[in-house]
mmCIF file of C-alpha atoms in Angstrom:
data_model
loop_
_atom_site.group_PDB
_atom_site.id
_atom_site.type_symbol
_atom_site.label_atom_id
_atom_site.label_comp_id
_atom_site.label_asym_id
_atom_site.label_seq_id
_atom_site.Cartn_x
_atom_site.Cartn_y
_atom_site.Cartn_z
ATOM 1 C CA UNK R 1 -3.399 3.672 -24.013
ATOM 2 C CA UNK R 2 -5.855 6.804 -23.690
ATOM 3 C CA UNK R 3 -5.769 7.512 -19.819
ATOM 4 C CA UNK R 4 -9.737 8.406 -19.821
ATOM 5 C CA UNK R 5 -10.050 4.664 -21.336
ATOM 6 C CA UNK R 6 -7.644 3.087 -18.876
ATOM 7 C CA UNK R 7 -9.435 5.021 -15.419
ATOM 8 C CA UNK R 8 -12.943 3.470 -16.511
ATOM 9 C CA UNK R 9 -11.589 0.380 -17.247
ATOM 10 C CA UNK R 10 -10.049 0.267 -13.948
ATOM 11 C CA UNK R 11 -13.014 1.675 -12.264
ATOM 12 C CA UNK R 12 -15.198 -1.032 -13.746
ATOM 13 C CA UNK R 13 -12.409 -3.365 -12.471
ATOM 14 C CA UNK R 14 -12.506 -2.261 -8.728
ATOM 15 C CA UNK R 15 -16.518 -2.392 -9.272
ATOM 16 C CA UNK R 16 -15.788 -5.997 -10.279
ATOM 17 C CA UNK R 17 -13.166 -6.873 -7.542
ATOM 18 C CA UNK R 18 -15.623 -5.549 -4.624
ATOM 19 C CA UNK R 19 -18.333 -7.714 -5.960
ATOM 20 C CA UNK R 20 -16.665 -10.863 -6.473
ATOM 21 C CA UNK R 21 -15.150 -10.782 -3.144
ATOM 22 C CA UNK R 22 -18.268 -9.936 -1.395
ATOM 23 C CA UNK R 23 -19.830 -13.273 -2.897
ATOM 24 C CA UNK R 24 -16.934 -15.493 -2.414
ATOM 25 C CA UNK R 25 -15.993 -17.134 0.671
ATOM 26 C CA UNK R 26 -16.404 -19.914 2.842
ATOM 27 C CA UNK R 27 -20.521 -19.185 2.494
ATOM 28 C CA UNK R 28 -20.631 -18.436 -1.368
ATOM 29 C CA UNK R 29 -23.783 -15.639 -1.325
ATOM 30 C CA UNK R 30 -25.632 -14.276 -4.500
ATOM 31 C CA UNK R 31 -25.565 -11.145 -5.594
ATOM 32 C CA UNK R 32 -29.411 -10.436 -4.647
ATOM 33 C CA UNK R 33 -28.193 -11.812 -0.669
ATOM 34 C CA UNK R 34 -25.531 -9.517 -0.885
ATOM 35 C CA UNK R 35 -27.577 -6.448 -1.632
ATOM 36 C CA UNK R 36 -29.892 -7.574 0.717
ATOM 37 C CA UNK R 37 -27.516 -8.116 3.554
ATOM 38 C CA UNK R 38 -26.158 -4.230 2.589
ATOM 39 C CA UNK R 39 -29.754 -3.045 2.823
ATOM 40 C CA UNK R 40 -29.790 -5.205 6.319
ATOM 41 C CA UNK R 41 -32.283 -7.566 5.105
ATOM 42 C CA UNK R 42 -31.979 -10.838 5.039
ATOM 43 C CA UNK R 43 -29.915 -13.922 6.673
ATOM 44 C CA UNK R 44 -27.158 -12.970 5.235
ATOM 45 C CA UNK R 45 -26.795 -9.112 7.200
ATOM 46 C CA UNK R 46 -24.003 -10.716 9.592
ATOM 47 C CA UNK R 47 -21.865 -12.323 7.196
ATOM 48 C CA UNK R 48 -21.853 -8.858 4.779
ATOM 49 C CA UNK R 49 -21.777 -6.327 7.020
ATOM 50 C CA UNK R 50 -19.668 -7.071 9.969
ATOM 51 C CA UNK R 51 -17.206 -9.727 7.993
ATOM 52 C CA UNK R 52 -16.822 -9.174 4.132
ATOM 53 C CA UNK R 53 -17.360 -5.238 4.280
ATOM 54 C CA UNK R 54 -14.924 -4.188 6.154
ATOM 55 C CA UNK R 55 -12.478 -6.618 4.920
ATOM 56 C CA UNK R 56 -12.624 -5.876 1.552
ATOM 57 C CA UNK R 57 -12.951 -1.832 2.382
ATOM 58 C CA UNK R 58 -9.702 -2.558 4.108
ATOM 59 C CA UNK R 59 -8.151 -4.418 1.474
ATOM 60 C CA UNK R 60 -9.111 -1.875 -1.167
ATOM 61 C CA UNK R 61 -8.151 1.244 1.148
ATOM 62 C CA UNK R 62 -4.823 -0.604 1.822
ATOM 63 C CA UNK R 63 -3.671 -1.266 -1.764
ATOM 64 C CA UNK R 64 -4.974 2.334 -2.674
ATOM 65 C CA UNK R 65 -2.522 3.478 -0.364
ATOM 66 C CA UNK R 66 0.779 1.560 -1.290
ATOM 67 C CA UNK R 67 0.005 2.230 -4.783
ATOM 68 C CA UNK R 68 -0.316 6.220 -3.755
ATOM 69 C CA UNK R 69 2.723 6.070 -1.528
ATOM 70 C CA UNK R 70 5.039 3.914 -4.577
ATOM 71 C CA UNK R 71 3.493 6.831 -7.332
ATOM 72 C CA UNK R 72 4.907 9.549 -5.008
ATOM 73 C CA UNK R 73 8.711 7.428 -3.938
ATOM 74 C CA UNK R 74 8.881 6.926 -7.369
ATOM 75 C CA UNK R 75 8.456 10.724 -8.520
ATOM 76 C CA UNK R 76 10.734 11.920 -5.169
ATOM 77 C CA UNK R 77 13.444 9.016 -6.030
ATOM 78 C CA UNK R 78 12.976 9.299 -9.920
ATOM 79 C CA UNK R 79 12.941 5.575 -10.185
ATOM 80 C CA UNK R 80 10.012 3.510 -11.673
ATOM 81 C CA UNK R 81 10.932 0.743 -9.298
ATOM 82 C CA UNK R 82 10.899 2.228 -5.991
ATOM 83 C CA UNK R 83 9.021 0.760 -2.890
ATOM 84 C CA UNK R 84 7.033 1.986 -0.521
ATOM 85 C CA UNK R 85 9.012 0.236 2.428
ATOM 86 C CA UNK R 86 12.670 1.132 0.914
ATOM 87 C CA UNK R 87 12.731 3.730 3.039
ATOM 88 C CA UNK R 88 12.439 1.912 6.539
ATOM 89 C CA UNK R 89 9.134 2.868 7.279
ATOM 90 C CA UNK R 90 7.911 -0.424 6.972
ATOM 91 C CA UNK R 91 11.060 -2.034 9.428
ATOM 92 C CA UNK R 92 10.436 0.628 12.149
ATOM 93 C CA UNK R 93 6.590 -0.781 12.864
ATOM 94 C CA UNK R 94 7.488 -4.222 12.088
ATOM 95 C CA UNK R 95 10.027 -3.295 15.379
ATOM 96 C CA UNK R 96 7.530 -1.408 17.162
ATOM 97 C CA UNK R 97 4.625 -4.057 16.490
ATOM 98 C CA UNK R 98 6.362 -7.240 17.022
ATOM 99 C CA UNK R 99 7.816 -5.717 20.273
ATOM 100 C CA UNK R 100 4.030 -5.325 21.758
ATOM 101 C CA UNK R 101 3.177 -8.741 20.629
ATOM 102 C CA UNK R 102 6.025 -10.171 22.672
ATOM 103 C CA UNK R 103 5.101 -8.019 25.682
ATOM 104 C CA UNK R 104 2.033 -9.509 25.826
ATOM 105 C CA UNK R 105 0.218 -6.151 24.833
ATOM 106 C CA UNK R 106 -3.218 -5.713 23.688
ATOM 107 C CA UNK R 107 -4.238 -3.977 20.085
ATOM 108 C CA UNK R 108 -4.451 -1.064 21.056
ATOM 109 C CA UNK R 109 -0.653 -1.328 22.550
ATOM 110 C CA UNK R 110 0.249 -3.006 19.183
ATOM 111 C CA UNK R 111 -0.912 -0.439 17.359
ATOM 112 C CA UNK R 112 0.231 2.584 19.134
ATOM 113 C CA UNK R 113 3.690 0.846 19.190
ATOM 114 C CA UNK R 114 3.921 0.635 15.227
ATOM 115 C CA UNK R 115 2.843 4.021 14.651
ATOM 116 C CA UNK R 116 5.592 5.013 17.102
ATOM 117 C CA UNK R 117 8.369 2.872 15.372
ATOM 118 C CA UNK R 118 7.258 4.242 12.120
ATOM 119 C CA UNK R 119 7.485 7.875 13.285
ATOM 120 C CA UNK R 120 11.244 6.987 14.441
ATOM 121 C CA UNK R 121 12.367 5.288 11.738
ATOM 122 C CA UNK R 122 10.702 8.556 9.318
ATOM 123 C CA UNK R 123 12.155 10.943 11.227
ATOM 124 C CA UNK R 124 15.833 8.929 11.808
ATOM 125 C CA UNK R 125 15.965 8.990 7.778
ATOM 126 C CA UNK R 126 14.282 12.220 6.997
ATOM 127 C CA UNK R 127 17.117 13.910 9.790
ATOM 128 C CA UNK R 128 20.207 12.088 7.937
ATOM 129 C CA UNK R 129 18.559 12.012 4.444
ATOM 130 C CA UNK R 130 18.494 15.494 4.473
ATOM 131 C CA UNK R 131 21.273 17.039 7.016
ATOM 132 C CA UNK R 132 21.580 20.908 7.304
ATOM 133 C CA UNK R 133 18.700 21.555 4.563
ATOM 134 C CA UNK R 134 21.084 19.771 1.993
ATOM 135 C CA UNK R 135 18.243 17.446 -0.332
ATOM 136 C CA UNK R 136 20.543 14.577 -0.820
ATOM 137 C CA UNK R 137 18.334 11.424 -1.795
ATOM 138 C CA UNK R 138 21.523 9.416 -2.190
ATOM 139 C CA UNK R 139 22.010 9.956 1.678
ATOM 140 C CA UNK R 140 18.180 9.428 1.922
ATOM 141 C CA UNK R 141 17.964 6.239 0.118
ATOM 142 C CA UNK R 142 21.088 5.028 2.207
ATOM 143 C CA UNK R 143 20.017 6.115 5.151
ATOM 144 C CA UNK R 144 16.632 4.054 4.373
ATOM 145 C CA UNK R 145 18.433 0.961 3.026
ATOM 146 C CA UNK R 146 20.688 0.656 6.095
ATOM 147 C CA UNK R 147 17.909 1.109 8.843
ATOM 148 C CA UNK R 148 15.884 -1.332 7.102
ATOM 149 C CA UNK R 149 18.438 -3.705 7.590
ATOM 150 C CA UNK R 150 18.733 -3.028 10.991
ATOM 151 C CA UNK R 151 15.248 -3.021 11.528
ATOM 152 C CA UNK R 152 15.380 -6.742 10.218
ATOM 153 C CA UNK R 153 17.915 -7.796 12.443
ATOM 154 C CA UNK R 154 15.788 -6.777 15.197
ATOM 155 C CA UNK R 155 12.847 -8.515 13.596
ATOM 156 C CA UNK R 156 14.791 -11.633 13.511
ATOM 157 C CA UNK R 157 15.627 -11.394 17.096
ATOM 158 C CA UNK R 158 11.918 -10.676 18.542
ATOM 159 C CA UNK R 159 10.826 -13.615 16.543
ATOM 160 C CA UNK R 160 13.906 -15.434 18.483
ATOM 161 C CA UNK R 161 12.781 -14.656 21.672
ATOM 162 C CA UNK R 162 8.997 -15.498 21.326
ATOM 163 C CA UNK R 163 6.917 -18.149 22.695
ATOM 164 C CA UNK R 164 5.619 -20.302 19.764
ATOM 165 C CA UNK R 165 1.673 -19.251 20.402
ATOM 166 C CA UNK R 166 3.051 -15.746 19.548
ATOM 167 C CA UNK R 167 5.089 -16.513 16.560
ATOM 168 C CA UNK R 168 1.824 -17.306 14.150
ATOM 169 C CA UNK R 169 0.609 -14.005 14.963
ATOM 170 C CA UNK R 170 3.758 -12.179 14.183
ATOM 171 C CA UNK R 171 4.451 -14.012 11.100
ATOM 172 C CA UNK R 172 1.089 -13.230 9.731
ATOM 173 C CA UNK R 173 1.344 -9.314 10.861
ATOM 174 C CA UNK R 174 5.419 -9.509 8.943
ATOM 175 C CA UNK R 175 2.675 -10.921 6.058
ATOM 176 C CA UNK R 176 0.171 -9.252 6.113
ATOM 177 C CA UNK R 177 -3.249 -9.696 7.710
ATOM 178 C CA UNK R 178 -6.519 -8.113 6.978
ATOM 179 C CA UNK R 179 -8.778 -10.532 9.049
ATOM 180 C CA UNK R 180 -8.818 -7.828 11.580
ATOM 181 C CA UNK R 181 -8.974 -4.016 9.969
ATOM 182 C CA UNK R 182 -8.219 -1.290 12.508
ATOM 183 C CA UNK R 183 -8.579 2.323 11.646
ATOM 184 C CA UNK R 184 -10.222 1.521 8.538
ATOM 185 C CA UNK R 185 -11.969 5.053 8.575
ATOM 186 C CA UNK R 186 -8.965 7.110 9.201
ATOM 187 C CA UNK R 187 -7.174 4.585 6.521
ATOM 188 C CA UNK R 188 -10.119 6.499 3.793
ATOM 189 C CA UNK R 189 -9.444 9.526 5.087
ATOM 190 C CA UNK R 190 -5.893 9.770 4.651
ATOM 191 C CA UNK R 191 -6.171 8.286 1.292
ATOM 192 C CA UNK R 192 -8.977 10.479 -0.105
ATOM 193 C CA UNK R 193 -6.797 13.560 1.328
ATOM 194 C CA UNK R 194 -3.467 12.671 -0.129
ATOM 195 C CA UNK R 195 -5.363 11.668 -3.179
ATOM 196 C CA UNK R 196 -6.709 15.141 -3.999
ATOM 197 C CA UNK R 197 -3.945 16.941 -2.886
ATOM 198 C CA UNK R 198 -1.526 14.916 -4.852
ATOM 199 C CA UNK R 199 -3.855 15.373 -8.261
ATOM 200 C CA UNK R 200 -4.069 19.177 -7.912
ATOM 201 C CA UNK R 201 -0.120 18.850 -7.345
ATOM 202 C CA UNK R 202 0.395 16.921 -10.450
ATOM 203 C CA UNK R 203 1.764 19.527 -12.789
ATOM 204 C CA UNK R 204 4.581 20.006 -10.380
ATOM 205 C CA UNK R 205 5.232 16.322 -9.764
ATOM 206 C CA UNK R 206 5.413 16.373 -13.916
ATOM 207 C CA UNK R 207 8.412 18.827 -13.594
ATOM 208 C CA UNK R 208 9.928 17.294 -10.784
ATOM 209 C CA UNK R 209 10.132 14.249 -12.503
ATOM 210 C CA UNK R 210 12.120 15.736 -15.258
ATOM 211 C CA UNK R 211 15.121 16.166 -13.070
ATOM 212 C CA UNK R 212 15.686 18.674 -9.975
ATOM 213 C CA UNK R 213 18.204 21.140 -12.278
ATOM 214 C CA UNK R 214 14.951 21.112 -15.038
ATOM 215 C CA UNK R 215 12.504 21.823 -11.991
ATOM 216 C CA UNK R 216 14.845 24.246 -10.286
ATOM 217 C CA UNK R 217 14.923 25.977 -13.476
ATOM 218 C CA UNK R 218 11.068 26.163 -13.789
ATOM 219 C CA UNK R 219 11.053 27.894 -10.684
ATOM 220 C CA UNK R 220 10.183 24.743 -8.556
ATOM 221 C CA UNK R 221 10.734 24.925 -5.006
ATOM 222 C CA UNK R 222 12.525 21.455 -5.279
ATOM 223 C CA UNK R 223 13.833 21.244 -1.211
ATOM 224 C CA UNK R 224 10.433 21.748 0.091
ATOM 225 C CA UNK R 225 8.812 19.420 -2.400
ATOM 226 C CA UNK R 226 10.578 16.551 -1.856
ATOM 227 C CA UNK R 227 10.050 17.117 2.014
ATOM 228 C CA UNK R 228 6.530 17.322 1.371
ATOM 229 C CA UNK R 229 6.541 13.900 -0.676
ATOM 230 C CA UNK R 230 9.130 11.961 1.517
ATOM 231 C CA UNK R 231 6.163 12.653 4.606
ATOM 232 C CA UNK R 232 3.222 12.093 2.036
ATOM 233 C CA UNK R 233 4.884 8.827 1.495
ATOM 234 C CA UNK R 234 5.525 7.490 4.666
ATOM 235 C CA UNK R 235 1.913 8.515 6.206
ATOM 236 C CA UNK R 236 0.479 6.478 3.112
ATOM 237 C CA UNK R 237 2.480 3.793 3.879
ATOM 238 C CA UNK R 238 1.840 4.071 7.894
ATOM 239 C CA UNK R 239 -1.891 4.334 7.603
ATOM 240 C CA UNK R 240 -0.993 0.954 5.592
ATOM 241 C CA UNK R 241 0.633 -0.643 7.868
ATOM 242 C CA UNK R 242 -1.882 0.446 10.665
ATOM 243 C CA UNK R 243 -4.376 -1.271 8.747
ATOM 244 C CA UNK R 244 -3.221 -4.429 7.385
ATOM 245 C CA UNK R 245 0.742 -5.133 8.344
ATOM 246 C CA UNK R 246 3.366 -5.532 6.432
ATOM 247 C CA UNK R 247 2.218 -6.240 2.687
ATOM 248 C CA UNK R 248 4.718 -5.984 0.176
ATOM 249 C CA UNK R 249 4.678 -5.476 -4.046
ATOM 250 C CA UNK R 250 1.699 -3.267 -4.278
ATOM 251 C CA UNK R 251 3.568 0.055 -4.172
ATOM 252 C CA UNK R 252 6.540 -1.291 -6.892
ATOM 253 C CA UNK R 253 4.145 -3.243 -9.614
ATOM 254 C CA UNK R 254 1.071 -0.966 -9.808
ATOM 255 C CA UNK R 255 2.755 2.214 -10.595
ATOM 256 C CA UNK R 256 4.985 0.417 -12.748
ATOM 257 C CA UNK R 257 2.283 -1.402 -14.601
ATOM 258 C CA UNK R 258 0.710 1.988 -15.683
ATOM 259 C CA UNK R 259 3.533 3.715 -16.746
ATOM 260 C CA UNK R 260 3.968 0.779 -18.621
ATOM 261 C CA UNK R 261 0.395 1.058 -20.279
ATOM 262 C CA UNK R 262 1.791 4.452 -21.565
ATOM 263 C CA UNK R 263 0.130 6.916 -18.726
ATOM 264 C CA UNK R 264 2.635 8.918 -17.289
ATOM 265 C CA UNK R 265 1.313 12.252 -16.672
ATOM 266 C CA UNK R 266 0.179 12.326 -12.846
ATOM 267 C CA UNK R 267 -2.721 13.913 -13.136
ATOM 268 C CA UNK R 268 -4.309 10.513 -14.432
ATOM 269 C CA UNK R 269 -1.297 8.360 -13.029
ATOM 270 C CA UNK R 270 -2.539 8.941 -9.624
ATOM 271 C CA UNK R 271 -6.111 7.812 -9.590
ATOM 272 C CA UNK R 272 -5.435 4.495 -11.877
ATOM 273 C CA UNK R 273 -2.897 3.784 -9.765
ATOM 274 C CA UNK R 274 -5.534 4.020 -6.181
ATOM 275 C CA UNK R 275 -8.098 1.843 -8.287
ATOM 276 C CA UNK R 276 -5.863 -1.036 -9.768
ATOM 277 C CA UNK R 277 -4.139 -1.217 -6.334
ATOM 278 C CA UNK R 278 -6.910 -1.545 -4.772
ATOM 279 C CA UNK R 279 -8.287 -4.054 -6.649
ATOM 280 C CA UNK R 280 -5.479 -5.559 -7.054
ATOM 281 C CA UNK R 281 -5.459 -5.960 -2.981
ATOM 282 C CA UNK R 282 -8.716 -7.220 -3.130
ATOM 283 C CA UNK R 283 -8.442 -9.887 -5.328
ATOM 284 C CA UNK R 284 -5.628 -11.290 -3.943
ATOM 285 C CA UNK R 285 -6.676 -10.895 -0.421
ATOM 286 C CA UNK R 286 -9.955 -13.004 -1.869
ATOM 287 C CA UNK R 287 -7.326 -15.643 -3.046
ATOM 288 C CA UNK R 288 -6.049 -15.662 0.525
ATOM 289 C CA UNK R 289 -9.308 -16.216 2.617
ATOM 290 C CA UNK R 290 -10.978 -18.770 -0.085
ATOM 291 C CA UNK R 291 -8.459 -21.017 -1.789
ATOM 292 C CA UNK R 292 -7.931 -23.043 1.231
ATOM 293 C CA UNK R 293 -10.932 -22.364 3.023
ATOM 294 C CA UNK R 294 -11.520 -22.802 6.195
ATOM 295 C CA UNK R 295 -7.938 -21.730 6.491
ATOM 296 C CA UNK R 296 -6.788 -18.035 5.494
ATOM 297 C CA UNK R 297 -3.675 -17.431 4.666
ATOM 298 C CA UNK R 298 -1.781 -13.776 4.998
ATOM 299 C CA UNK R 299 -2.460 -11.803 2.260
ATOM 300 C CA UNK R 300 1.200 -10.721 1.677
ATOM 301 C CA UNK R 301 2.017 -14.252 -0.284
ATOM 302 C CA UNK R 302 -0.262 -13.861 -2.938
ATOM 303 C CA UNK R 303 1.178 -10.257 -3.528
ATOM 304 C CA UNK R 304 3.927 -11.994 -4.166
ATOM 305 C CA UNK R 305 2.803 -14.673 -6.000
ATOM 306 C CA UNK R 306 0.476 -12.667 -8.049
ATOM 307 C CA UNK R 307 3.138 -9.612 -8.838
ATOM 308 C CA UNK R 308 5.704 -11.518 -10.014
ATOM 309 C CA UNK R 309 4.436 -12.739 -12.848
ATOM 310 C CA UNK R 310 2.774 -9.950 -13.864
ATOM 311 C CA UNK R 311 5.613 -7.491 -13.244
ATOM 312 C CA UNK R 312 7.660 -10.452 -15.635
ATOM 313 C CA UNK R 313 5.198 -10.092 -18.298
ATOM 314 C CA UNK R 314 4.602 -6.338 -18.657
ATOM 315 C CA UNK R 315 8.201 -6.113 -18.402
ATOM 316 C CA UNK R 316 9.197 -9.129 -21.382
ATOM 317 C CA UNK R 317 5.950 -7.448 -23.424
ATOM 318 C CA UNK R 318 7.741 -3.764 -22.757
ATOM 319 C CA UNK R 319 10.988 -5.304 -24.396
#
């Protein structure tokens, strides 16, 4: 598919996906009470700006940056089906944020908490993963795949040990939860700058996804760029997690599903991958907050129950 076809396709799509979920709900709302309510006009200003907005700015922010974060694990790893969270990051806040919630700890704790088990776990991997400057993302990938593990364990034990009025609340962060965006500004900001610097960086992510020997070859400084894209990764997938817990399948099926539609050059895999993620995120957290409603439901399960089919599909029309 031409990629200049496929990015205004998708960028009609998020267009689309923004709308649709500012309209639905528990209150369906016109388009003209929508605009209205963004202008700050009319009965409906409440229900836009301070409830749908910022929910769906999250959601769309959020799946930009899993998608981002599983573009660049994918390029560093040189696997079309690497995740986001197969590196730990995603078990060292679950830690961190489930062990606030147990204390009794406000957001702000919660928060501060996650970002700090996230650090750990990044810097536990990056110090193993690549030991006395050696590059080795075998020992990376290991090293991710065994703390994430262990980060589960502990996950499984702080869920032991809570009172049942705190369980709900960890379940839903473990599932993701975008009722209540935090951060949602710096979440834009660290997507729009790992965005652009990732495009302008595309030609070398093009050679290093030829192989390290081809890249070497080239001239390629390949130690320092996978450093740089292991960290690019795991902030993505922190300023994810800050935002809207653990949310899993983004990051594996919307890369995928591009590369699939025959763009693999990053210069336009990038961007198509921010916009379908995001809207991608959106519609599905729309699914979650309207197909039962009054009741919500974590976002996470319709990931899930939304990816795997379509990941099944792309994958039996590739064959």
């Amino acid at each position: 598919m031409n990629p200049r076809w496929l990015f205004l396709s998708l960028l009609f799509a998020a267009a689309l996906s923004v709308g649709g979920a500012l309209v639905s709900g528990a209150l369906p709302l016109a388009l003209g009470d929508v605009w209205q309510g963004l202008l700050g006009q009319g009965e409906a200003v409440q229900v836009v700006r301070e409830l749908r907005l910022p929910r769906v700015l999250a959601a769309f922010a959020c799946g930009g940056l899993l998608s981002l974060a599983g573009v660049l694990l994918q390029s560093l790893l040189r696997n079309p089906l690497a995740d986001p969270y197969i590196l730990g990051v995603s078990g060292g806040a679950a830690v961190g944020a489930l062990a606030a919630m147990l204390l009794g700890a406000g957001l702000l704790a919660e928060q501060g908490t996650s970002l700090g088990g996230a650090l750990l776990a990044i810097l536990v991997v990056f110090g193993l993963g690549f030991r006395h400057g050696e590059r080795n993302l075998y020992r990376l990938l290991l090293t991710g795949v065994v703390l994430s593990a262990g980060c589960g364990a502990l996950v499984s034990l702080l869920l032991t040990l809570a009172q049942a009025e705190q369980v709900k609340g960890m379940l839903f962060w473990l599932m993701g939860d975008l009722s209540q965006p935090q951060g949602l500004g710096a979440a834009w900001l660290v997507l729009f700058a790992v965005s652009v610097a990732a495009t302008l960086a595309a030609g070398g992510l093009d050679v290093l996804a030829g192989g390290r020997d081809k890249a070497a070859a080239l001239g390629l400084a390949v130690g320092r760029w996978q450093a740089a894209l292991y960290f690019a990764a795991a902030l993505l997938t922190v300023a994810a997690l800050q935002l809207g817990g653990s949310i899993g399948f983004v990051g594996l099926l919307v890369p995928h599903a591009i590369r699939l539609l025959g763009v693999t050059a990053h210069r336009w895999l990038i961007p198509c991958a921010v916009l379908l993620g995001g809207s991608f995120l959106v519609l599905a957290d729309m699914l979650a907050r309207t197909l039962w409603s009054p009741l919500q439901l974590p976002v996470g399960i319709f990931t899930a129950l939304l990816g795997v089919p379509v990941l099944l599909w792309l994958l039996g029309r590739r064959a």
